[in-house]
Amino acid sequence: MSTASAQGLTTTRAPFVEQARGRGDLFIEQPYQLYSDENHKTWRTLYERMRPRWEKYANRKFMEGVENLMLDPRHVPRLEEVNRYLAPLTGFKARPVSGYIPSYLFFDCLRRREFPTTITVRDSEHLDYLPEPDIFHDVAGHVPMHTDGRFADVLVRFGQCAHTAALIAQTIRDETERLHQAESIIRAMARFFWFTIEFGLMRERGELKVYGSGLLSSYGELIHSIESPEVQRYPIQLEWVINQHFEIDHYQPLLFIVEGFDHLFSLVDELESWMKAGRLSHVAPGEPRISDDDMRSFLEAELDRAVPA
Ligand SMILES: [Fe+2]
């Protein structure tokens, strides 16, 4: 056994991934043979303990997605296999990445129906919380949602919004104003994404269910999000969400509810209209912090040139 396969593909300790990042390679292969027995065991543990909680708290489309993807509870999934079931349903594909990718590139992948997917598996000592995504968050938390046509359209629409955002930002002549407005629009989009795609709740046949992937991949927070009396849960309001800061290192104290994926789609439409009308250009400051890489990714993006309507 090589040293690399003994180490496996464990989050923050995977030489294959570190080397790819060192070379600046964002998009990579999934070297399946490098997963260690421990990586598979971690996947198995995460999947088995989550399954009953999904049955109770996840929305119906998510559970259908889990079935349709034929995820193997015992082994880390091969993305090629996942895509074999996913692509015919909605055109989406999981595309392996070496870690965080700058936000415009991330959204632009969604526009093309590609989902940047982390291939590492969290450390078996830290099953419950890790600041960075891993393959369990990405494949077990996100990808089942991508099997639903309407939800997939929401992601694509979000990618189109990012394109509009970059167009708007790049056409502002004054540099100070360009940086200020770009930062505000990116922050508004990040907040919207956070409170919907990552931590969203929805009404389904009169019950509250989870569709946000940050919740669906967290054993503790999934139940907490629905059952805890400490969580504030409100019908989503766009003007609130885009101005609402969030922190990533503890359970979310505030969650927003949508009425379904048609509703969510209409909100992304509205987000873009507000963007074009300048209503995202001065949102409340605060978290999340927008990194220089994220800013550059929008301001230097190569765009299909078209004047926003
Ligand atoms: Fe995520």
GROMACS .gro file of C-alpha atoms and ligand atoms in nm:
model
  310
    1MET     CA    1   0.000   0.000   0.000
    2SER     CA    2   0.141   0.340  -0.092
    3THR     CA    3   0.179   0.613   0.168
    4ALA     CA    4  -0.090   0.815  -0.009
    5SER     CA    5  -0.351   0.538   0.008
    6ALA     CA    6  -0.263   0.469   0.373
    7GLN     CA    7  -0.337   0.835   0.444
    8GLY     CA    8  -0.648   0.819   0.235
    9LEU     CA    9  -0.839   1.121   0.114
   10THR     CA   10  -0.911   1.276   0.451
   11THR     CA   11  -1.009   1.642   0.475
   12THR     CA   12  -0.700   1.868   0.521
   13ARG     CA   13  -0.472   1.560   0.520
   14ALA     CA   14  -0.488   1.440   0.160
   15PRO     CA   15  -0.157   1.489  -0.024
   16PHE     CA   16  -0.326   1.430  -0.363
   17VAL     CA   17  -0.559   1.723  -0.300
   18GLU     CA   18  -0.295   1.946  -0.140
   19GLN     CA   19  -0.068   1.894  -0.440
   20ALA     CA   20  -0.349   1.979  -0.682
   21ARG     CA   21  -0.415   2.299  -0.489
   22GLY     CA   22  -0.044   2.374  -0.488
   23ARG     CA   23  -0.048   2.354  -0.869
   24GLY     CA   24  -0.354   2.578  -0.880
   25ASP     CA   25  -0.575   2.297  -1.015
   26LEU     CA   26  -0.932   2.365  -0.905
   27PHE     CA   27  -1.094   2.090  -1.109
   28ILE     CA   28  -0.948   1.745  -1.053
   29GLU     CA   29  -1.018   1.375  -1.085
   30GLN     CA   30  -1.153   1.156  -0.809
   31PRO     CA   31  -0.867   0.907  -0.751
   32TYR     CA   32  -1.098   0.647  -0.603
   33GLN     CA   33  -0.822   0.399  -0.518
   34LEU     CA   34  -0.678   0.646  -0.268
   35TYR     CA   35  -0.971   0.622  -0.026
   36SER     CA   36  -0.863   0.435   0.285
   37ASP     CA   37  -1.069   0.178   0.474
   38GLU     CA   38  -1.116   0.443   0.737
   39ASN     CA   39  -1.261   0.685   0.479
   40HIS     CA   40  -1.518   0.422   0.376
   41LYS     CA   41  -1.594   0.347   0.739
   42THR     CA   42  -1.652   0.716   0.810
   43TRP     CA   43  -1.892   0.739   0.513
   44ARG     CA   44  -2.076   0.431   0.638
   45THR     CA   45  -2.110   0.571   0.991
   46LEU     CA   46  -2.230   0.909   0.867
   47TYR     CA   47  -2.479   0.757   0.624
   48GLU     CA   48  -2.624   0.498   0.859
   49ARG     CA   49  -2.687   0.734   1.148
   50MET     CA   50  -2.831   1.000   0.917
   51ARG     CA   51  -3.073   0.779   0.729
   52PRO     CA   52  -3.349   0.763   0.999
   53ARG     CA   53  -3.325   1.139   1.053
   54TRP     CA   54  -3.362   1.203   0.681
   55GLU     CA   55  -3.673   0.989   0.681
   56LYS     CA   56  -3.820   1.204   0.952
   57TYR     CA   57  -3.704   1.554   0.862
   58ALA     CA   58  -3.599   1.572   0.495
   59ASN     CA   59  -3.837   1.685   0.224
   60ARG     CA   60  -3.987   1.427  -0.010
   61LYS     CA   61  -3.778   1.522  -0.315
   62PHE     CA   62  -3.460   1.469  -0.119
   63MET     CA   63  -3.562   1.117  -0.019
   64GLU     CA   64  -3.661   1.037  -0.376
   65GLY     CA   65  -3.320   1.168  -0.479
   66VAL     CA   66  -3.139   0.941  -0.234
   67GLU     CA   67  -3.325   0.645  -0.387
   68ASN     CA   68  -3.273   0.757  -0.746
   69LEU     CA   69  -2.899   0.806  -0.702
   70MET     CA   70  -2.857   0.451  -0.570
   71LEU     CA   71  -2.605   0.579  -0.314
   72ASP     CA   72  -2.414   0.293  -0.157
   73PRO     CA   73  -2.437   0.325   0.223
   74ARG     CA   74  -2.119   0.122   0.267
   75HIS     CA   75  -1.870   0.300   0.041
   76VAL     CA   76  -1.767   0.651  -0.049
   77PRO     CA   77  -1.953   0.720  -0.374
   78ARG     CA   78  -1.782   0.723  -0.712
   79LEU     CA   79  -1.885   1.050  -0.875
   80GLU     CA   80  -1.897   0.882  -1.217
   81GLU     CA   81  -2.159   0.644  -1.083
   82VAL     CA   82  -2.353   0.923  -0.916
   83ASN     CA   83  -2.356   1.113  -1.245
   84ARG     CA   84  -2.477   0.809  -1.435
   85TYR     CA   85  -2.802   0.831  -1.238
   86LEU     CA   86  -2.812   1.208  -1.189
   87ALA     CA   87  -2.743   1.344  -1.539
   88PRO     CA   88  -3.040   1.177  -1.714
   89LEU     CA   89  -3.276   1.328  -1.456
   90THR     CA   90  -3.182   1.697  -1.463
   91GLY     CA   91  -2.862   1.732  -1.664
   92PHE     CA   92  -2.665   1.806  -1.346
   93LYS     CA   93  -2.326   1.647  -1.285
   94ALA     CA   94  -2.106   1.640  -0.978
   95ARG     CA   95  -1.762   1.771  -1.080
   96PRO     CA   96  -1.469   1.698  -0.849
   97VAL     CA   97  -1.278   1.998  -0.710
   98SER     CA   98  -0.971   2.036  -0.491
   99GLY     CA   99  -1.152   2.251  -0.233
  100TYR     CA  100  -1.298   2.599  -0.216
  101ILE     CA  101  -1.340   2.764  -0.553
  102PRO     CA  102  -1.393   3.140  -0.593
  103SER     CA  103  -1.760   3.222  -0.577
  104TYR     CA  104  -1.820   3.341  -0.934
  105LEU     CA  105  -1.669   3.018  -1.067
  106PHE     CA  106  -1.887   2.820  -0.829
  107PHE     CA  107  -2.207   2.991  -0.945
  108ASP     CA  108  -2.100   2.974  -1.308
  109CYS     CA  109  -2.068   2.595  -1.271
  110LEU     CA  110  -2.429   2.586  -1.149
  111ARG     CA  111  -2.531   2.782  -1.457
  112ARG     CA  112  -2.382   2.500  -1.665
  113ARG     CA  113  -2.544   2.233  -1.446
  114GLU     CA  114  -2.218   2.129  -1.286
  115PHE     CA  115  -2.186   2.100  -0.912
  116PRO     CA  116  -1.835   2.156  -0.772
  117THR     CA  117  -1.792   1.857  -0.542
  118THR     CA  118  -1.536   1.803  -0.270
  119ILE     CA  119  -1.385   1.453  -0.279
  120THR     CA  120  -1.227   1.432   0.066
  121VAL     CA  121  -1.392   1.262   0.363
  122ARG     CA  122  -1.402   1.425   0.706
  123ASP     CA  123  -1.172   1.296   0.979
  124SER     CA  124  -1.334   1.012   1.175
  125GLU     CA  125  -1.254   1.202   1.497
  126HIS     CA  126  -1.470   1.495   1.387
  127LEU     CA  127  -1.791   1.353   1.249
  128ASP     CA  128  -2.013   1.633   1.367
  129TYR     CA  129  -1.858   1.961   1.276
  130LEU     CA  130  -1.609   2.073   1.024
  131PRO     CA  131  -1.576   2.420   0.876
  132GLU     CA  132  -1.501   2.298   0.524
  133PRO     CA  133  -1.729   2.087   0.305
  134ASP     CA  134  -1.649   1.721   0.247
  135ILE     CA  135  -1.794   1.457   0.017
  136PHE     CA  136  -2.065   1.369   0.267
  137HIS     CA  137  -2.188   1.729   0.275
  138ASP     CA  138  -2.164   1.765  -0.101
  139VAL     CA  139  -2.291   1.426  -0.222
  140ALA     CA  140  -2.523   1.317   0.059
  141GLY     CA  141  -2.635   1.671   0.153
  142HIS     CA  142  -2.658   1.852  -0.182
  143VAL     CA  143  -2.670   1.610  -0.473
  144PRO     CA  144  -2.999   1.430  -0.392
  145MET     CA  145  -3.172   1.769  -0.428
  146HIS     CA  146  -3.026   1.804  -0.777
  147THR     CA  147  -3.235   1.510  -0.898
  148ASP     CA  148  -3.546   1.730  -0.880
  149GLY     CA  149  -3.611   1.929  -1.197
  150ARG     CA  150  -3.750   2.240  -1.030
  151PHE     CA  151  -3.478   2.255  -0.768
  152ALA     CA  152  -3.214   2.210  -1.038
  153ASP     CA  153  -3.370   2.505  -1.225
  154VAL     CA  154  -3.332   2.715  -0.910
  155LEU     CA  155  -2.958   2.648  -0.906
  156VAL     CA  156  -2.923   2.732  -1.273
  157ARG     CA  157  -3.121   3.053  -1.220
  158PHE     CA  158  -2.889   3.139  -0.933
  159GLY     CA  159  -2.592   3.090  -1.165
  160GLN     CA  160  -2.755   3.328  -1.412
  161CYS     CA  161  -2.792   3.584  -1.132
  162ALA     CA  162  -2.419   3.563  -1.067
  163HIS     CA  163  -2.358   3.632  -1.435
  164THR     CA  164  -2.584   3.937  -1.417
  165ALA     CA  165  -2.403   4.049  -1.101
  166ALA     CA  166  -2.066   4.029  -1.273
  167LEU     CA  167  -2.200   4.223  -1.574
  168ILE     CA  168  -2.338   4.496  -1.352
  169ALA     CA  169  -2.020   4.521  -1.145
  170GLN     CA  170  -1.790   4.529  -1.446
  171THR     CA  171  -1.980   4.815  -1.607
  172ILE     CA  172  -1.941   5.052  -1.310
  173ARG     CA  173  -1.668   5.296  -1.413
  174ASP     CA  174  -1.576   5.449  -1.079
  175GLU     CA  175  -1.344   5.206  -0.902
  176THR     CA  176  -1.448   5.280  -0.544
  177GLU     CA  177  -1.813   5.249  -0.638
  178ARG     CA  178  -1.745   4.932  -0.840
  179LEU     CA  179  -1.574   4.763  -0.544
  180HIS     CA  180  -1.840   4.874  -0.297
  181GLN     CA  181  -2.134   4.762  -0.510
  182ALA     CA  182  -1.971   4.435  -0.616
  183GLU     CA  183  -1.901   4.347  -0.254
  184SER     CA  184  -2.256   4.427  -0.152
  185ILE     CA  185  -2.414   4.226  -0.435
  186ILE     CA  186  -2.189   3.924  -0.368
  187ARG     CA  187  -2.273   3.948   0.003
  188ALA     CA  188  -2.646   3.959  -0.073
  189MET     CA  189  -2.615   3.654  -0.298
  190ALA     CA  190  -2.409   3.464  -0.041
  191ARG     CA  191  -2.669   3.537   0.227
  192PHE     CA  192  -2.954   3.426   0.004
  193PHE     CA  193  -2.769   3.105  -0.088
  194TRP     CA  194  -2.693   3.038   0.277
  195PHE     CA  195  -3.049   3.081   0.404
  196THR     CA  196  -3.198   2.875   0.120
  197ILE     CA  197  -2.976   2.619  -0.052
  198GLU     CA  198  -2.766   2.553   0.260
  199PHE     CA  199  -3.007   2.609   0.551
  200GLY     CA  200  -3.355   2.633   0.405
  201LEU     CA  201  -3.676   2.495   0.552
  202MET     CA  202  -3.996   2.441   0.357
  203ARG     CA  203  -4.361   2.365   0.406
  204GLU     CA  204  -4.467   2.032   0.267
  205ARG     CA  205  -4.823   1.906   0.314
  206GLY     CA  206  -4.862   2.121   0.624
  207GLU     CA  207  -4.540   2.003   0.785
  208LEU     CA  208  -4.205   2.172   0.822
  209LYS     CA  209  -3.932   1.990   0.629
  210VAL     CA  210  -3.567   2.052   0.552
  211TYR     CA  211  -3.424   2.113   0.206
  212GLY     CA  212  -3.100   2.296   0.299
  213SER     CA  213  -2.790   2.085   0.252
  214GLY     CA  214  -2.601   2.221   0.551
  215LEU     CA  215  -2.881   2.082   0.765
  216LEU     CA  216  -2.927   1.759   0.567
  217SER     CA  217  -2.560   1.669   0.618
  218SER     CA  218  -2.551   1.751   0.990
  219TYR     CA  219  -2.663   1.480   1.230
  220GLY     CA  220  -2.715   1.722   1.518
  221GLU     CA  221  -2.842   2.031   1.341
  222LEU     CA  222  -3.099   1.848   1.126
  223ILE     CA  223  -3.309   1.760   1.429
  224HIS     CA  224  -3.226   2.089   1.604
  225SER     CA  225  -3.350   2.291   1.305
  226ILE     CA  226  -3.699   2.144   1.329
  227GLU     CA  227  -3.740   2.053   1.696
  228SER     CA  228  -3.551   2.312   1.899
  229PRO     CA  229  -3.762   2.587   2.056
  230GLU     CA  230  -3.453   2.810   2.046
  231VAL     CA  231  -3.455   2.837   1.667
  232GLN     CA  232  -3.647   3.128   1.513
  233ARG     CA  233  -3.825   3.012   1.198
  234TYR     CA  234  -3.993   3.269   0.976
  235PRO     CA  235  -4.154   3.276   0.633
  236ILE     CA  236  -3.880   3.392   0.399
  237GLN     CA  237  -3.865   3.760   0.308
  238LEU     CA  238  -3.610   3.865   0.051
  239GLU     CA  239  -3.541   4.205   0.207
  240TRP     CA  240  -3.464   4.037   0.538
  241VAL     CA  241  -3.245   3.760   0.401
  242ILE     CA  242  -3.017   3.984   0.194
  243ASN     CA  243  -2.952   4.205   0.496
  244GLN     CA  244  -2.915   3.927   0.752
  245HIS     CA  245  -2.561   3.835   0.859
  246PHE     CA  246  -2.477   3.477   0.955
  247GLU     CA  247  -2.200   3.289   1.130
  248ILE     CA  248  -2.081   2.946   1.028
  249ASP     CA  249  -1.934   2.807   1.350
  250HIS     CA  250  -2.249   2.720   1.544
  251TYR     CA  251  -2.603   2.598   1.489
  252GLN     CA  252  -2.812   2.856   1.306
  253PRO     CA  253  -3.044   3.047   1.543
  254LEU     CA  254  -3.256   3.184   1.256
  255LEU     CA  255  -3.400   2.991   0.961
  256PHE     CA  256  -3.636   3.087   0.678
  257ILE     CA  257  -3.923   2.887   0.531
  258VAL     CA  258  -4.026   2.867   0.165
  259GLU     CA  259  -4.354   2.728   0.035
  260GLY     CA  260  -4.193   2.502  -0.224
  261PHE     CA  261  -3.946   2.510  -0.511
  262ASP     CA  262  -4.168   2.721  -0.738
  263HIS     CA  263  -4.165   2.978  -0.460
  264LEU     CA  264  -3.789   2.949  -0.427
  265PHE     CA  265  -3.748   2.992  -0.803
  266SER     CA  266  -3.960   3.307  -0.799
  267LEU     CA  267  -3.743   3.447  -0.519
  268VAL     CA  268  -3.428   3.400  -0.728
  269ASP     CA  269  -3.604   3.581  -1.012
  270GLU     CA  270  -3.686   3.859  -0.774
  271LEU     CA  271  -3.330   3.865  -0.644
  272GLU     CA  272  -3.209   3.934  -0.997
  273SER     CA  273  -3.471   4.206  -1.053
  274TRP     CA  274  -3.365   4.375  -0.732
  275MET     CA  275  -3.002   4.346  -0.837
  276LYS     CA  276  -3.076   4.519  -1.167
  277ALA     CA  277  -3.271   4.790  -0.985
  278GLY     CA  278  -2.974   4.858  -0.752
  279ARG     CA  279  -3.144   4.721  -0.443
  280LEU     CA  280  -2.858   4.482  -0.361
  281SER     CA  281  -2.588   4.745  -0.401
  282HIS     CA  282  -2.593   4.870  -0.042
  283VAL     CA  283  -2.703   4.584   0.183
  284ALA     CA  284  -2.625   4.579   0.555
  285PRO     CA  285  -2.254   4.524   0.620
  286GLY     CA  286  -2.126   4.230   0.823
  287GLU     CA  287  -2.087   3.858   0.770
  288PRO     CA  288  -2.004   3.696   0.545
  289ARG     CA  289  -1.670   3.853   0.470
  290ILE     CA  290  -1.608   3.861   0.096
  291SER     CA  291  -1.254   3.751   0.015
  292ASP     CA  292  -1.030   3.915  -0.244
  293ASP     CA  293  -1.048   3.594  -0.449
  294ASP     CA  294  -1.427   3.608  -0.451
  295MET     CA  295  -1.424   3.975  -0.553
  296ARG     CA  296  -1.172   3.914  -0.829
  297SER     CA  297  -1.372   3.618  -0.957
  298PHE     CA  298  -1.667   3.851  -1.027
  299LEU     CA  299  -1.473   4.156  -1.142
  300GLU     CA  300  -1.244   3.966  -1.377
  301ALA     CA  301  -1.490   3.703  -1.501
  302GLU     CA  302  -1.501   3.657  -1.875
  303LEU     CA  303  -1.864   3.715  -1.961
  304ASP     CA  304  -2.098   3.661  -2.248
  305ARG     CA  305  -2.141   4.029  -2.328
  306ALA     CA  306  -2.498   4.141  -2.317
  307VAL     CA  307  -2.633   4.453  -2.158
  308PRO     CA  308  -2.854   4.358  -1.860
  309ALA     CA  309  -3.213   4.449  -1.937
  310FE      FE  310  -2.283   2.330   0.076
   0.00000   0.00000   0.00000
